[in-house]
CSV table of C-alpha atoms and ligand atoms in Angstrom, one decimal:
chain,number,residue,atom,x,y,z
A,1,MET,CA,-56.7,-14.6,93.8
A,2,ASP,CA,-53.3,-15.5,92.6
A,3,ASP,CA,-52.6,-17.3,89.3
A,4,ALA,CA,-52.0,-20.7,90.9
A,5,GLU,CA,-55.4,-20.6,92.6
A,6,GLY,CA,-57.1,-19.5,89.4
A,7,GLU,CA,-55.5,-22.3,87.4
A,8,LEU,CA,-56.5,-24.8,90.1
A,9,GLY,CA,-60.0,-23.6,90.0
A,10,GLN,CA,-60.1,-24.0,86.2
A,11,LEU,CA,-58.7,-27.5,86.5
A,12,ALA,CA,-61.4,-28.4,89.0
A,13,ILE,CA,-64.1,-27.2,86.6
A,14,VAL,CA,-62.7,-29.2,83.7
A,15,PHE,CA,-62.4,-32.2,85.9
A,16,ASN,CA,-66.0,-32.0,87.2
A,17,GLU,CA,-67.3,-31.5,83.7
A,18,THR,CA,-65.4,-34.6,82.5
A,19,LEU,CA,-66.7,-36.7,85.3
A,20,ALA,CA,-70.3,-35.5,84.6
A,21,ARG,CA,-69.9,-36.4,80.9
A,22,LEU,CA,-68.5,-39.8,81.8
A,23,GLU,CA,-71.4,-40.5,84.1
A,24,ARG,CA,-73.9,-39.5,81.4
A,25,SER,CA,-72.2,-41.9,79.0
A,26,PHE,CA,-72.4,-44.7,81.5
A,27,THR,CA,-76.0,-44.1,82.2
A,28,GLU,CA,-76.7,-43.9,78.4
A,29,LEU,CA,-74.8,-47.2,77.9
A,30,ARG,CA,-76.6,-48.9,80.7
A,31,ARG,CA,-80.0,-47.9,79.3
A,32,PHE,CA,-79.0,-49.0,75.8
A,33,THR,CA,-77.8,-52.4,77.1
A,34,ALA,CA,-80.9,-52.9,79.1
A,35,ASP,CA,-83.2,-52.0,76.2
A,36,ALA,CA,-81.2,-54.1,73.7
A,37,SER,CA,-81.2,-57.1,76.0
A,38,HIS,CA,-85.0,-56.8,76.5
A,39,GLU,CA,-85.6,-56.6,72.7
A,40,LEU,CA,-83.3,-59.7,72.1
A,41,ARG,CA,-85.0,-61.6,74.8
A,42,THR,CA,-88.5,-61.5,73.2
A,43,PRO,CA,-87.7,-63.3,70.0
A,44,LEU,CA,-85.4,-65.7,71.8
A,45,THR,CA,-88.2,-66.7,74.2
A,46,ALA,CA,-90.5,-67.1,71.3
A,47,ILE,CA,-88.1,-69.5,69.5
A,48,ARG,CA,-87.5,-71.5,72.6
A,49,SER,CA,-91.2,-71.9,73.3
A,50,VAL,CA,-92.0,-72.9,69.7
A,51,GLY,CA,-89.3,-75.6,70.0
A,52,GLU,CA,-90.5,-76.8,73.3
A,53,VAL,CA,-94.1,-77.1,72.2
A,54,GLY,CA,-92.9,-78.9,69.1
A,55,LEU,CA,-91.1,-81.6,71.1
A,56,ARG,CA,-93.9,-82.2,73.6
A,57,THR,CA,-95.8,-84.7,71.5
A,58,ARG,CA,-95.1,-86.8,68.4
A,59,ARG,CA,-96.3,-85.0,65.2
A,60,ASP,CA,-96.5,-85.7,61.5
A,61,GLU,CA,-94.0,-84.3,59.0
A,62,ALA,CA,-96.2,-81.3,58.0
A,63,ALA,CA,-96.5,-80.2,61.6
A,64,TYR,CA,-92.7,-80.4,62.1
A,65,ARG,CA,-92.2,-78.4,58.9
A,66,GLU,CA,-94.5,-75.7,60.1
A,67,ILE,CA,-92.7,-75.5,63.5
A,68,ASN,CA,-89.4,-75.3,61.7
A,69,GLY,CA,-90.6,-72.5,59.4
A,70,SER,CA,-91.9,-70.6,62.4
A,71,MET,CA,-88.6,-70.9,64.2
A,72,LEU,CA,-86.7,-69.8,61.1
A,73,GLU,CA,-88.9,-66.8,60.7
A,74,LYS,CA,-88.2,-65.7,64.3
A,75,THR,CA,-84.5,-66.3,63.8
A,76,ASP,CA,-84.6,-64.0,60.8
A,77,ARG,CA,-86.2,-61.3,62.9
A,78,LEU,CA,-83.5,-61.8,65.5
A,79,ALA,CA,-80.8,-61.5,62.9
A,80,GLN,CA,-82.4,-58.2,61.6
A,81,LEU,CA,-82.5,-56.8,65.1
A,82,VAL,CA,-78.8,-57.7,65.7
A,83,ASP,CA,-77.9,-56.0,62.4
A,84,SER,CA,-79.8,-52.9,63.5
A,85,LEU,CA,-78.1,-52.8,66.9
A,86,LEU,CA,-74.7,-53.2,65.3
A,87,LEU,CA,-75.4,-50.4,62.9
A,88,LEU,CA,-76.4,-48.1,65.8
A,89,CYS,CA,-73.3,-49.1,67.8
A,90,ARG,CA,-71.1,-48.3,64.9
A,91,ALA,CA,-72.8,-44.9,64.5
A,92,ASP,CA,-72.2,-44.2,68.2
A,93,GLY,CA,-68.5,-44.7,67.7
A,94,GLY,CA,-68.4,-41.6,65.6
A,95,PRO,CA,-69.4,-40.8,62.0
A,96,PRO,CA,-68.8,-43.8,59.7
A,97,ALA,CA,-66.3,-43.6,56.9
A,98,LEU,CA,-68.6,-42.7,54.0
A,99,HIS,CA,-67.9,-43.8,50.5
A,100,LEU,CA,-69.1,-40.7,48.7
A,101,ALA,CA,-70.0,-40.9,45.0
A,102,PRO,CA,-72.6,-39.2,42.7
A,103,VAL,CA,-75.9,-40.9,43.4
A,104,ASP,CA,-79.0,-40.4,41.2
A,105,LEU,CA,-81.8,-40.2,43.8
A,106,GLY,CA,-84.5,-41.2,41.3
A,107,ARG,CA,-82.7,-44.5,40.7
A,108,LEU,CA,-82.0,-45.1,44.4
A,109,ALA,CA,-85.7,-44.6,45.0
A,110,GLN,CA,-86.7,-47.0,42.3
A,111,GLU,CA,-84.3,-49.6,43.7
A,112,ALA,CA,-85.7,-49.3,47.2
A,113,ALA,CA,-89.3,-49.5,45.8
A,114,ALA,CA,-88.4,-52.6,43.8
A,115,LYS,CA,-87.1,-54.4,46.9
A,116,LEU,CA,-90.2,-53.6,48.9
A,117,GLU,CA,-92.7,-54.1,46.1
A,118,VAL,CA,-93.6,-57.5,47.4
A,119,LEU,CA,-94.7,-56.1,50.8
A,120,ALA,CA,-96.9,-53.6,49.1
A,121,GLU,CA,-98.4,-56.3,46.8
A,122,GLU,CA,-99.3,-58.4,49.8
A,123,LYS,CA,-101.5,-55.5,51.0
A,124,HIS,CA,-102.7,-54.7,47.4
A,125,GLN,CA,-101.1,-51.3,47.6
A,126,ILE,CA,-99.9,-49.3,44.7
A,127,LEU,CA,-96.3,-48.2,45.1
A,128,THR,CA,-95.0,-45.5,42.8
A,129,THR,CA,-91.8,-43.6,42.4
A,130,GLU,CA,-91.9,-40.2,40.7
A,131,ALA,CA,-88.7,-38.3,39.8
A,132,LEU,CA,-89.3,-34.8,38.6
A,133,GLY,CA,-86.1,-34.6,36.6
A,134,PRO,CA,-82.7,-36.0,37.4
A,135,VAL,CA,-81.6,-35.2,41.0
A,136,ALA,CA,-78.0,-36.1,42.0
A,137,VAL,CA,-76.3,-35.9,45.3
A,138,ASP,CA,-72.8,-36.9,46.7
A,139,ALA,CA,-73.6,-39.7,49.0
A,140,ASP,CA,-72.8,-43.2,50.3
A,141,ARG,CA,-75.3,-45.2,48.3
A,142,VAL,CA,-75.5,-48.1,50.8
A,143,VAL,CA,-76.1,-45.8,53.8
A,144,LEU,CA,-78.7,-43.7,52.0
A,145,HIS,CA,-80.4,-46.7,50.6
A,146,GLN,CA,-80.9,-48.0,54.2
A,147,ALA,CA,-82.6,-44.7,55.2
A,148,LEU,CA,-85.0,-44.8,52.3
A,149,MET,CA,-85.8,-48.5,52.9
A,150,ASN,CA,-86.7,-47.9,56.5
A,151,LEU,CA,-89.0,-45.0,55.6
A,152,LEU,CA,-90.7,-46.9,52.8
A,153,ASP,CA,-91.1,-50.0,54.9
A,154,ASN,CA,-92.9,-47.9,57.5
A,155,ALA,CA,-95.1,-46.2,54.9
A,156,ILE,CA,-96.2,-49.6,53.5
A,157,LYS,CA,-96.7,-51.0,57.0
A,158,HIS,CA,-98.8,-48.2,58.3
A,159,SER,CA,-100.9,-47.5,55.1
A,160,PRO,CA,-104.2,-49.5,54.8
A,161,GLY,CA,-104.7,-52.2,52.2
A,162,GLY,CA,-105.2,-50.9,48.7
A,163,ALA,CA,-103.6,-47.6,49.5
A,164,HIS,CA,-101.2,-45.6,47.3
A,165,VAL,CA,-97.7,-45.2,48.7
A,166,ARG,CA,-95.6,-42.6,46.8
A,167,VAL,CA,-91.9,-41.8,46.7
A,168,VAL,CA,-91.3,-38.4,45.1
A,169,VAL,CA,-87.8,-37.2,44.2
A,170,ARG,CA,-87.5,-33.5,43.4
A,171,GLU,CA,-85.6,-30.3,44.1
A,172,ARG,CA,-86.9,-27.8,46.6
A,173,ALA,CA,-85.3,-24.4,46.0
A,174,GLU,CA,-82.3,-26.3,44.4
A,175,THR,CA,-82.1,-28.6,47.5
A,176,PRO,CA,-82.5,-32.4,46.7
A,177,VAL,CA,-85.4,-34.0,48.5
A,178,VAL,CA,-86.9,-37.5,48.6
A,179,GLU,CA,-90.4,-37.7,50.0
A,180,VAL,CA,-92.1,-40.9,51.2
A,181,ILE,CA,-95.8,-40.2,51.3
A,182,ASP,CA,-98.3,-42.5,52.9
A,183,THR,CA,-102.0,-42.5,53.7
A,184,GLY,CA,-101.6,-44.2,57.1
A,185,PRO,CA,-103.0,-43.0,60.4
A,186,GLY,CA,-100.6,-40.1,60.7
A,187,ILE,CA,-98.7,-39.3,63.9
A,188,ALA,CA,-100.0,-37.3,66.8
A,189,PRO,CA,-98.0,-34.2,67.8
A,190,GLU,CA,-96.8,-35.7,71.1
A,191,HIS,CA,-95.0,-38.6,69.2
A,192,ARG,CA,-93.5,-36.6,66.4
A,193,GLU,CA,-90.1,-36.0,67.9
A,194,ALA,CA,-89.9,-39.2,70.0
A,195,ILE,CA,-90.5,-41.6,67.1
A,196,PHE,CA,-86.9,-40.9,66.0
A,197,ARG,CA,-85.5,-42.1,69.4
A,198,ARG,CA,-84.1,-45.6,69.6
A,199,PHE,CA,-86.6,-48.2,70.8
A,200,TYR,CA,-89.5,-45.8,70.8
A,201,ARG,CA,-92.8,-47.2,69.6
A,202,ILE,CA,-96.2,-45.6,69.6
A,203,ASP,CA,-98.0,-48.9,70.3
A,204,PRO,CA,-95.3,-51.1,72.0
A,205,ALA,CA,-97.5,-54.2,72.4
A,206,ARG,CA,-98.6,-54.2,68.8
A,207,SER,CA,-95.1,-53.4,67.5
A,208,ARG,CA,-93.5,-56.1,69.6
A,209,GLU,CA,-95.9,-58.7,68.3
A,210,ALA,CA,-95.0,-57.7,64.7
A,211,GLY,CA,-91.3,-57.9,65.6
A,212,ASP,CA,-90.7,-54.2,65.3
A,213,ALA,CA,-88.1,-52.9,67.7
A,214,GLY,CA,-88.5,-49.2,67.2
A,215,LEU,CA,-85.1,-48.7,65.6
A,216,GLY,CA,-86.0,-47.9,61.9
A,217,LEU,CA,-86.4,-44.2,62.2
A,218,CYS,CA,-83.5,-43.7,64.5
A,219,ILE,CA,-81.3,-45.5,61.9
A,220,ALA,CA,-82.8,-43.5,59.0
A,221,ARG,CA,-82.2,-40.2,60.7
A,222,CYS,CA,-78.6,-41.2,61.6
A,223,ALA,CA,-78.0,-42.3,58.0
A,224,VAL,CA,-79.3,-38.9,56.6
A,225,GLU,CA,-77.5,-36.8,59.2
A,226,VAL,CA,-74.1,-38.3,58.5
A,227,HIS,CA,-74.6,-36.9,55.0
A,228,GLY,CA,-75.3,-33.4,56.4
A,229,GLY,CA,-79.0,-33.7,55.7
A,230,GLU,CA,-82.1,-34.0,57.8
A,231,ILE,CA,-85.5,-35.8,57.9
A,232,GLU,CA,-88.6,-33.6,58.0
A,233,LEU,CA,-92.0,-34.9,59.0
A,234,GLU,CA,-95.3,-33.5,57.9
A,235,THR,CA,-98.2,-35.4,59.3
A,236,GLU,CA,-101.7,-35.0,60.6
A,237,ALA,CA,-103.7,-37.6,62.6
A,238,GLY,CA,-105.9,-39.5,60.2
A,239,GLN,CA,-104.4,-37.9,57.1
A,240,GLY,CA,-101.2,-39.8,56.5
A,241,SER,CA,-97.6,-38.8,56.8
A,242,THR,CA,-94.8,-37.4,54.6
A,243,PHE,CA,-91.2,-38.2,55.7
A,244,ARG,CA,-88.9,-36.0,53.7
A,245,ILE,CA,-85.2,-36.6,53.3
A,246,VAL,CA,-83.5,-33.3,52.6
A,247,LEU,CA,-79.9,-33.5,51.4
A,248,PRO,CA,-77.2,-31.0,50.7
A,249,ARG,CA,-76.7,-29.9,47.1
A,250,ARG,CA,-73.7,-31.5,45.2
A,251,GLY,CA,-70.5,-29.8,46.1
A,252,CYS,CA,-71.9,-28.2,49.2
B,301,ADP,P1,-90.0,-49.8,63.8
B,301,ADP,O1,-88.6,-50.2,63.3
B,301,ADP,O2,-90.4,-50.6,65.0
B,301,ADP,O3,-91.0,-49.7,62.8
B,301,ADP,P2,-89.6,-47.0,63.8
B,301,ADP,O4,-88.4,-46.3,64.5
B,301,ADP,O5,-89.5,-47.1,62.3
B,301,ADP,O6,-89.8,-48.4,64.5
B,301,ADP,O7,-90.9,-46.2,64.1
B,301,ADP,C1,-91.2,-45.8,65.4
B,301,ADP,C2,-92.7,-45.6,65.6
B,301,ADP,O8,-93.2,-44.6,64.8
B,301,ADP,C3,-93.5,-46.9,65.2
B,301,ADP,O9,-93.8,-47.6,66.4
B,301,ADP,C4,-94.7,-46.4,64.6
B,301,ADP,O10,-95.8,-46.4,65.5
B,301,ADP,C5,-94.4,-45.0,64.2
B,301,ADP,N1,-94.3,-44.7,62.7
B,301,ADP,C6,-93.2,-44.8,62.0
B,301,ADP,N2,-93.5,-44.5,60.7
B,301,ADP,C7,-94.9,-44.3,60.6
B,301,ADP,C8,-95.8,-44.0,59.6
B,301,ADP,N3,-95.3,-43.8,58.3
B,301,ADP,N4,-97.1,-43.8,59.9
B,301,ADP,C9,-97.5,-43.9,61.2
B,301,ADP,N5,-96.7,-44.2,62.2
B,301,ADP,C10,-95.4,-44.4,61.9
């Protein structure tokens, strides 16, 4: 084989690989668009039908208010979903420009817990944050906050009424970790990896009814991975779950 033939062969391989990669991206994009459209359609249909039913007969002011409230609530869900989709699309475009600064994980955990306290109270749950000493990381506070909020929101959502939901900040062999510990149903082995995929829900019918799109963990993992960290999961069916954010040490 002379040099020209060898080079041509190499070129053909590169060309085929590029084509295959492009095809994979298109398939992925098609799937994402189909899933996203499907998710957007559900709340839109709900808003439309609430509006239509409201207009069917004459009602008193209180009934109109209730209909209005229901439509606004569904619009909020829709807006949240669009925000999540935008976040994922931006992440797909490559790693976001992070605004790194020293972040005290204990304080970050307290802020997230304070924001979600009202959800825990509704279920008469006790929400505590424990920081075993000051633990600082170099991170983008907004991005990391999002990850923690998603994990904590899930912990509250899946734990029974009156349960204790804990956020523990500590160092494991000098590595900063934040643990979100719940006493929910736990996650069966066959779902443990899949729950981090976009639009994956263990019980799709129930989740859809609650307005959950199966994006929370995918976003949380993305937010942690752009920091060079990872999310570990320890769980046992019937025993609850611990989602652990593990981050690089400062300066690493
Ligand atoms: P969503 O945003 O719809 O809550 P997630 O991506 O956060 O979706 O979670 C995916 C699936 O993982 C959910 O449908 C839920 O069944 C399961 N899951 C997430 N967190 C927990 C948890 N702490 N305990 C039990 N199941 C959970």
